[in-house]
Coordinates of C-alpha atoms in Angstrom, one line a residue:
M1 CA 125.4 59.2 56.5
K2 CA 123.4 56.6 54.6
L3 CA 120.8 56.7 57.3
I4 CA 120.4 60.5 57.1
S5 CA 120.2 60.3 53.3
A6 CA 117.5 57.6 53.5
L7 CA 115.5 59.7 56.0
L8 CA 115.7 62.8 53.8
I9 CA 114.6 60.9 50.7
L10 CA 111.7 59.5 52.7
L11 CA 110.6 62.8 54.1
F12 CA 110.6 64.6 50.8
S13 CA 108.9 61.7 48.9
I14 CA 105.7 61.7 51.0
P15 CA 104.0 65.0 50.5
A16 CA 100.6 63.2 50.0
F17 CA 100.9 61.9 53.6
A18 CA 101.7 65.2 55.2
K19 CA 99.0 66.6 57.5
K20 CA 96.8 69.3 55.9
P21 CA 95.7 72.3 58.0
I22 CA 92.2 72.1 59.3
R23 CA 90.1 75.2 58.4
V24 CA 87.0 76.9 59.6
V25 CA 85.0 75.5 56.7
D26 CA 85.9 71.9 57.9
I27 CA 84.5 72.8 61.3
G28 CA 81.2 73.8 59.7
V29 CA 81.1 70.8 57.3
M30 CA 81.9 68.2 59.9
G31 CA 79.6 69.8 62.4
L32 CA 76.6 69.7 60.0
A33 CA 77.6 66.1 59.0
S34 CA 77.4 65.2 62.7
H35 CA 73.9 66.8 63.0
D36 CA 72.8 64.8 59.9
L37 CA 73.8 61.5 61.5
F38 CA 73.1 62.2 65.2
Q39 CA 70.4 63.9 67.2
W40 CA 70.9 62.9 70.8
N41 CA 67.6 62.8 72.8
S42 CA 68.7 63.4 76.4
Q43 CA 65.3 62.1 77.7
T44 CA 65.2 58.8 75.9
R45 CA 69.0 58.6 75.7
E46 CA 68.7 57.5 72.1
N47 CA 69.6 58.9 68.7
D48 CA 66.7 60.6 66.9
E49 CA 68.5 60.9 63.6
N50 CA 68.6 58.1 61.0
G51 CA 72.4 57.7 60.8
R52 CA 72.6 58.3 57.0
F53 CA 73.7 61.2 54.9
D54 CA 70.4 62.6 53.5
L55 CA 70.4 66.1 54.9
S56 CA 67.4 65.2 56.9
T57 CA 68.6 67.6 59.6
I58 CA 67.7 70.4 57.1
F59 CA 64.9 69.0 54.9
D60 CA 62.9 66.7 57.2
Y61 CA 63.1 68.6 60.5
A62 CA 59.6 69.8 61.6
N63 CA 58.2 67.9 58.6
G64 CA 60.1 70.1 56.2
T65 CA 58.6 73.4 57.4
R66 CA 61.9 75.0 58.3
I67 CA 64.0 74.3 55.2
N68 CA 64.6 78.0 54.5
Q69 CA 65.7 78.5 58.2
G70 CA 68.2 75.6 57.9
G71 CA 66.0 72.9 59.5
N72 CA 67.1 71.9 63.0
P73 CA 67.9 75.0 65.1
K74 CA 71.2 73.2 66.0
N75 CA 72.4 74.1 62.5
A76 CA 72.5 77.7 63.6
S77 CA 74.4 76.9 66.8
N78 CA 77.7 78.5 65.6
A79 CA 78.8 80.7 62.7
A80 CA 80.8 77.9 60.9
V81 CA 77.9 75.4 60.8
Y82 CA 75.4 78.2 60.1
S83 CA 77.4 79.4 57.2
I84 CA 77.6 75.9 55.6
T85 CA 73.9 75.4 56.3
Q86 CA 72.9 78.7 54.6
N87 CA 75.1 77.9 51.6
L88 CA 73.3 74.6 51.1
V89 CA 69.9 76.2 51.5
S90 CA 70.8 78.9 48.9
F91 CA 72.1 76.1 46.6
Y92 CA 68.8 74.2 47.0
V93 CA 66.6 77.2 46.5
G94 CA 68.6 78.1 43.3
K95 CA 68.3 74.6 41.9
K96 CA 64.6 74.4 42.7
T97 CA 63.8 77.8 41.2
T98 CA 65.6 76.9 38.0
L99 CA 63.7 73.7 37.7
L100 CA 60.4 75.3 38.3
M101 CA 61.1 78.0 35.7
S102 CA 61.6 75.3 33.1
R103 CA 57.9 74.4 33.6
Q104 CA 58.9 70.8 33.0
V105 CA 58.5 69.5 36.5
T106 CA 56.1 69.7 39.4
E107 CA 56.8 71.4 42.7
E108 CA 57.4 68.0 44.3
Q109 CA 59.7 66.8 41.5
A110 CA 61.7 70.0 41.7
H111 CA 62.1 69.5 45.4
I112 CA 63.3 65.9 45.1
I113 CA 65.8 66.8 42.3
A114 CA 67.1 69.9 44.1
R115 CA 67.5 68.1 47.4
Q116 CA 69.5 65.3 45.7
K117 CA 71.7 67.8 44.0
T118 CA 72.2 69.7 47.2
L119 CA 73.2 66.5 49.0
E120 CA 75.7 65.7 46.2
F121 CA 77.2 69.1 46.7
F122 CA 77.4 68.6 50.4
M123 CA 79.0 65.2 50.1
G124 CA 81.8 66.7 48.0
M125 CA 82.5 69.0 51.0
V126 CA 82.3 66.1 53.5
K127 CA 84.8 64.0 51.7
E128 CA 87.3 66.9 51.6
S129 CA 86.8 67.9 55.2
Y130 CA 87.0 64.3 56.4
Q131 CA 90.4 63.9 54.8
R132 CA 91.7 67.1 56.4
F133 CA 90.2 66.1 59.8
T134 CA 91.8 62.6 59.7
N135 CA 94.7 62.8 57.2
K136 CA 93.1 59.7 55.6
R137 CA 91.0 59.2 52.5
F138 CA 87.2 59.0 52.8
P139 CA 86.0 55.4 53.2
N140 CA 85.3 53.6 49.9
Y141 CA 83.0 51.0 51.5
A142 CA 79.6 51.3 53.3
L143 CA 78.2 49.5 56.4
S144 CA 74.5 48.7 56.7
L145 CA 74.4 49.2 60.5
S146 CA 73.0 51.7 62.9
V147 CA 75.2 54.4 64.2
N148 CA 76.2 53.9 67.8
D149 CA 77.2 55.9 70.9
N150 CA 80.9 55.0 70.6
E151 CA 80.8 56.9 67.2
Q152 CA 79.0 59.8 68.7
G153 CA 81.5 59.8 71.6
V154 CA 84.4 60.1 69.1
M155 CA 82.7 63.1 67.4
R156 CA 82.4 64.7 70.8
A157 CA 86.0 64.1 71.7
L158 CA 86.9 65.9 68.4
H159 CA 85.5 69.1 70.0
D160 CA 89.2 69.5 70.9
I161 CA 89.5 71.0 67.4
L162 CA 86.8 73.6 67.8
P163 CA 88.1 77.2 67.7
G164 CA 86.9 79.5 70.5
T165 CA 87.3 82.5 68.3
I166 CA 87.3 83.2 64.5
N167 CA 88.9 86.2 62.9
V168 CA 86.3 88.2 60.9
N169 CA 86.6 91.3 58.8
R170 CA 83.8 93.8 59.4
N171 CA 83.7 97.5 58.6
L172 CA 87.3 97.4 57.1
T173 CA 88.7 96.1 60.4
Q174 CA 89.6 92.7 61.7
E175 CA 87.7 91.5 64.7
Q176 CA 87.5 88.3 66.8
L177 CA 84.2 86.6 66.8
T178 CA 83.6 84.4 69.9
V179 CA 82.1 81.2 68.5
T180 CA 80.2 80.4 71.7
D181 CA 78.4 83.8 71.8
F182 CA 74.8 82.9 70.9
S183 CA 74.1 86.4 69.7
L184 CA 76.7 85.9 67.0
A185 CA 75.9 82.3 66.1
M186 CA 73.9 83.3 63.0
T187 CA 76.8 85.2 61.4
Q188 CA 77.4 84.4 57.8
L189 CA 81.2 84.0 57.3
S190 CA 82.8 85.1 54.0
P191 CA 84.9 82.6 51.9
T192 CA 88.1 84.1 53.2
E193 CA 87.0 83.8 56.8
M194 CA 85.9 80.2 56.2
L195 CA 89.3 79.3 54.7
Q196 CA 91.4 80.5 57.7
T197 CA 93.1 77.7 59.7
V198 CA 92.3 76.6 63.2
K199 CA 94.6 75.3 65.9
F200 CA 95.4 71.6 65.3
Y201 CA 94.6 68.9 67.8
D202 CA 96.2 69.6 71.2
G203 CA 94.1 67.7 73.7
E204 CA 92.5 70.8 75.1
Y205 CA 89.1 72.5 74.8
D206 CA 89.4 76.2 74.0
E207 CA 88.6 78.2 77.1
E208 CA 85.4 79.6 75.5
Y209 CA 83.7 76.2 75.6
L210 CA 84.3 75.8 79.4
H211 CA 81.7 78.5 80.2
V212 CA 79.2 78.7 77.4
V213 CA 76.4 81.2 78.3
I214 CA 73.0 80.0 77.0
P215 CA 70.0 82.4 77.2
S216 CA 67.3 81.1 79.5
F217 CA 64.6 82.4 81.8
P218 CA 64.8 83.8 84.4
E219 CA 68.7 83.6 84.5
P220 CA 71.2 82.6 81.7
T221 CA 72.5 79.0 82.0
I222 CA 76.3 78.4 81.9
I223 CA 77.5 75.1 80.7
N224 CA 80.8 73.4 80.4
L225 CA 81.0 71.5 77.1
K226 CA 83.9 69.5 78.2
E227 CA 82.1 68.3 81.3
I228 CA 79.0 67.4 79.2
D229 CA 81.1 65.4 76.7
H230 CA 83.0 63.7 79.6
T231 CA 79.7 62.6 81.1
F232 CA 78.3 61.3 77.8
I233 CA 81.4 59.4 76.9
A234 CA 81.7 57.9 80.4
E235 CA 78.1 56.8 80.5
Q236 CA 77.4 55.8 76.9
T237 CA 80.7 54.6 75.5
D238 CA 83.6 52.3 76.2
Y239 CA 86.0 55.3 76.4
N240 CA 87.2 58.0 78.7
L241 CA 87.4 61.6 77.4
D242 CA 90.6 62.4 79.3
N243 CA 92.4 59.5 77.7
M244 CA 91.0 60.3 74.3
L245 CA 92.3 63.9 74.6
R246 CA 95.7 62.6 75.6
E247 CA 95.8 60.6 72.4
L248 CA 94.7 63.6 70.3
H249 CA 97.4 65.7 71.9
F250 CA 100.1 63.1 71.0
Y251 CA 98.7 62.7 67.5
G252 CA 98.7 66.4 67.0
R253 CA 102.4 66.7 67.9
L254 CA 103.4 64.2 65.1
P255 CA 105.1 66.4 62.5
L256 CA 104.2 64.5 59.3
F257 CA 103.2 60.9 59.6
G258 CA 100.1 59.1 60.8
N259 CA 96.4 59.5 60.5
L260 CA 93.8 60.0 63.2
V261 CA 91.8 56.8 62.2
D262 CA 94.7 54.4 62.6
F263 CA 96.9 56.2 65.1
T264 CA 94.3 56.5 67.9
S265 CA 92.6 53.7 69.7
F266 CA 89.2 55.2 68.9
G267 CA 89.6 56.6 65.4
Y268 CA 88.2 53.5 63.6
H269 CA 84.8 54.5 65.0
L270 CA 85.0 57.7 63.0
E271 CA 85.7 55.8 59.7
N272 CA 82.8 53.3 60.5
L273 CA 80.5 56.2 61.2
F274 CA 81.0 57.8 57.8
A275 CA 81.0 54.4 56.1
K276 CA 77.5 53.9 57.6
G277 CA 76.5 57.4 56.5
I278 CA 77.1 56.6 52.8
C279 CA 75.1 53.3 52.9
N280 CA 72.4 53.2 50.2
K281 CA 69.9 52.0 52.7
Y282 CA 68.8 52.9 56.2
A283 CA 69.4 50.6 59.2
D284 CA 65.8 49.2 58.9
G285 CA 66.6 48.1 55.3
T286 CA 64.6 50.8 53.5
P287 CA 66.4 52.5 50.6
N288 CA 68.0 55.8 50.9
T289 CA 66.6 57.4 47.8
W290 CA 67.7 60.9 48.6
N291 CA 71.4 60.1 48.5
T292 CA 72.0 59.2 44.8
I293 CA 75.8 58.8 45.4
A294 CA 75.4 56.3 48.3
I295 CA 77.0 52.9 47.7
D296 CA 75.9 49.3 48.2
C297 CA 76.3 48.1 51.7
Y298 CA 76.0 44.8 53.5

């Protein structure tokens, strides 16, 4: 009886540690965060991004000529990431316009300030989504190191969480949007649609990701995202995707306790990745002047 009472007290005294549902907005935020840290070059087999949170994926892609389009076309690869990207672009344009209307700053100054404010806005999203993804607080330290393939491999394993479909309300009716449908990738989701929950970690890729149709000439190309991730992880990391998915399945079945970072054998790479992202300097030692909320790193 005492044991049961102790367990009940423990269960009802730890609401802060209970797992939070993961939402479509988190898929978009973490997807864009990944794009800001990684840009895998399949030819050189290296990362073309700088491994720091500075929204270079939007503002620096193609020498900044595609800001209004969301920068890297990858940021329009699915509705969740596209919606976050467009929200950030709208935020940036609004800030920049307001600054220019004040007639107190130059075009370049307005761009710098608006970009910094947009990144601050985005980092607020990242910290919230990271906590729901991992059930652990965002790291409060920074690492002055290059991001690595093990970290990218972990982000790929987390494709387990990607929803194959999203419920959308169009023309007064509810429909299912297939996330992998390229013709629907640039769909702007409403706040209500972004707040809907997705299936928690279960160690499986949704069926839609096993046969993604990519427009190409003369015939469409069909890819299996799980196979692509499996190959990358086998060739570039110290892990095996099947084993990682088994761990995610087991973690997903835990009713209350545990966090992804500490509970899995690979989760610490995710924490390291985001700790590197908030470093106040790049891996080459130059300062990250865009991210005004980055912290000192060593």
